[in-house]
């Protein structure tokens, strides 16, 4: 009879140990699965019990009578017509005072608001009618210099300007100062007027020429006269 060598014995013992370890692990896995299944079934049972309790609570009504009931067709009363109602009678119309009604007060408010609107819009309309196009030209002396009043008066008279309304100079259609006003000359210094008594002693930084285009029959010719005046 042959005996196993020590090396073969160790191999056999190792195989047996490994097999035992594998079997023990499989047993543990199987037991864990079984425990999880039991826990799941218990949880499902508990949830089922709670659901049944909720349904029981919903079934119990909170009405004073203790519960709800289905109303049958006989429980609903049908509407009745009043036999004493007179369908042939004519309705009476109540008296209504138009002079003291709410509509009369509204009409008064409306008329008052219309008057207010007309008063407010009146000046703006007149302003739009009176507005006109004006050509303005500023003649200013060099920086730091001024225009002598006496020289300005002589130049204005030589250019055909005449002292007149609003205390400023005007250029008329005719050289003798007659006819339509073509343009005017005002002082750059406020209030823009000239005083003939003191004009020879004053100085000014410049003058302003302005032409109301809407009031002139031939604006182009008037503009040419203005340019000639500036060149002088």
Tab-separated table of C-alpha atoms in Angstrom, residues 25-35:
chain	number	residue	atom	x	y	z
A	25	UNK	CA	-19.660	31.706	1.975
A	26	UNK	CA	-22.492	30.255	-0.095
A	27	UNK	CA	-24.384	29.474	3.099
A	28	UNK	CA	-23.967	33.026	4.355
A	29	UNK	CA	-25.158	34.519	1.047
A	30	UNK	CA	-28.216	32.278	1.044
A	31	UNK	CA	-29.070	33.250	4.621
A	32	UNK	CA	-28.741	36.972	3.850
A	33	UNK	CA	-31.086	36.645	0.872
A	34	UNK	CA	-33.617	34.832	3.046
A	35	UNK	CA	-33.463	37.552	5.716
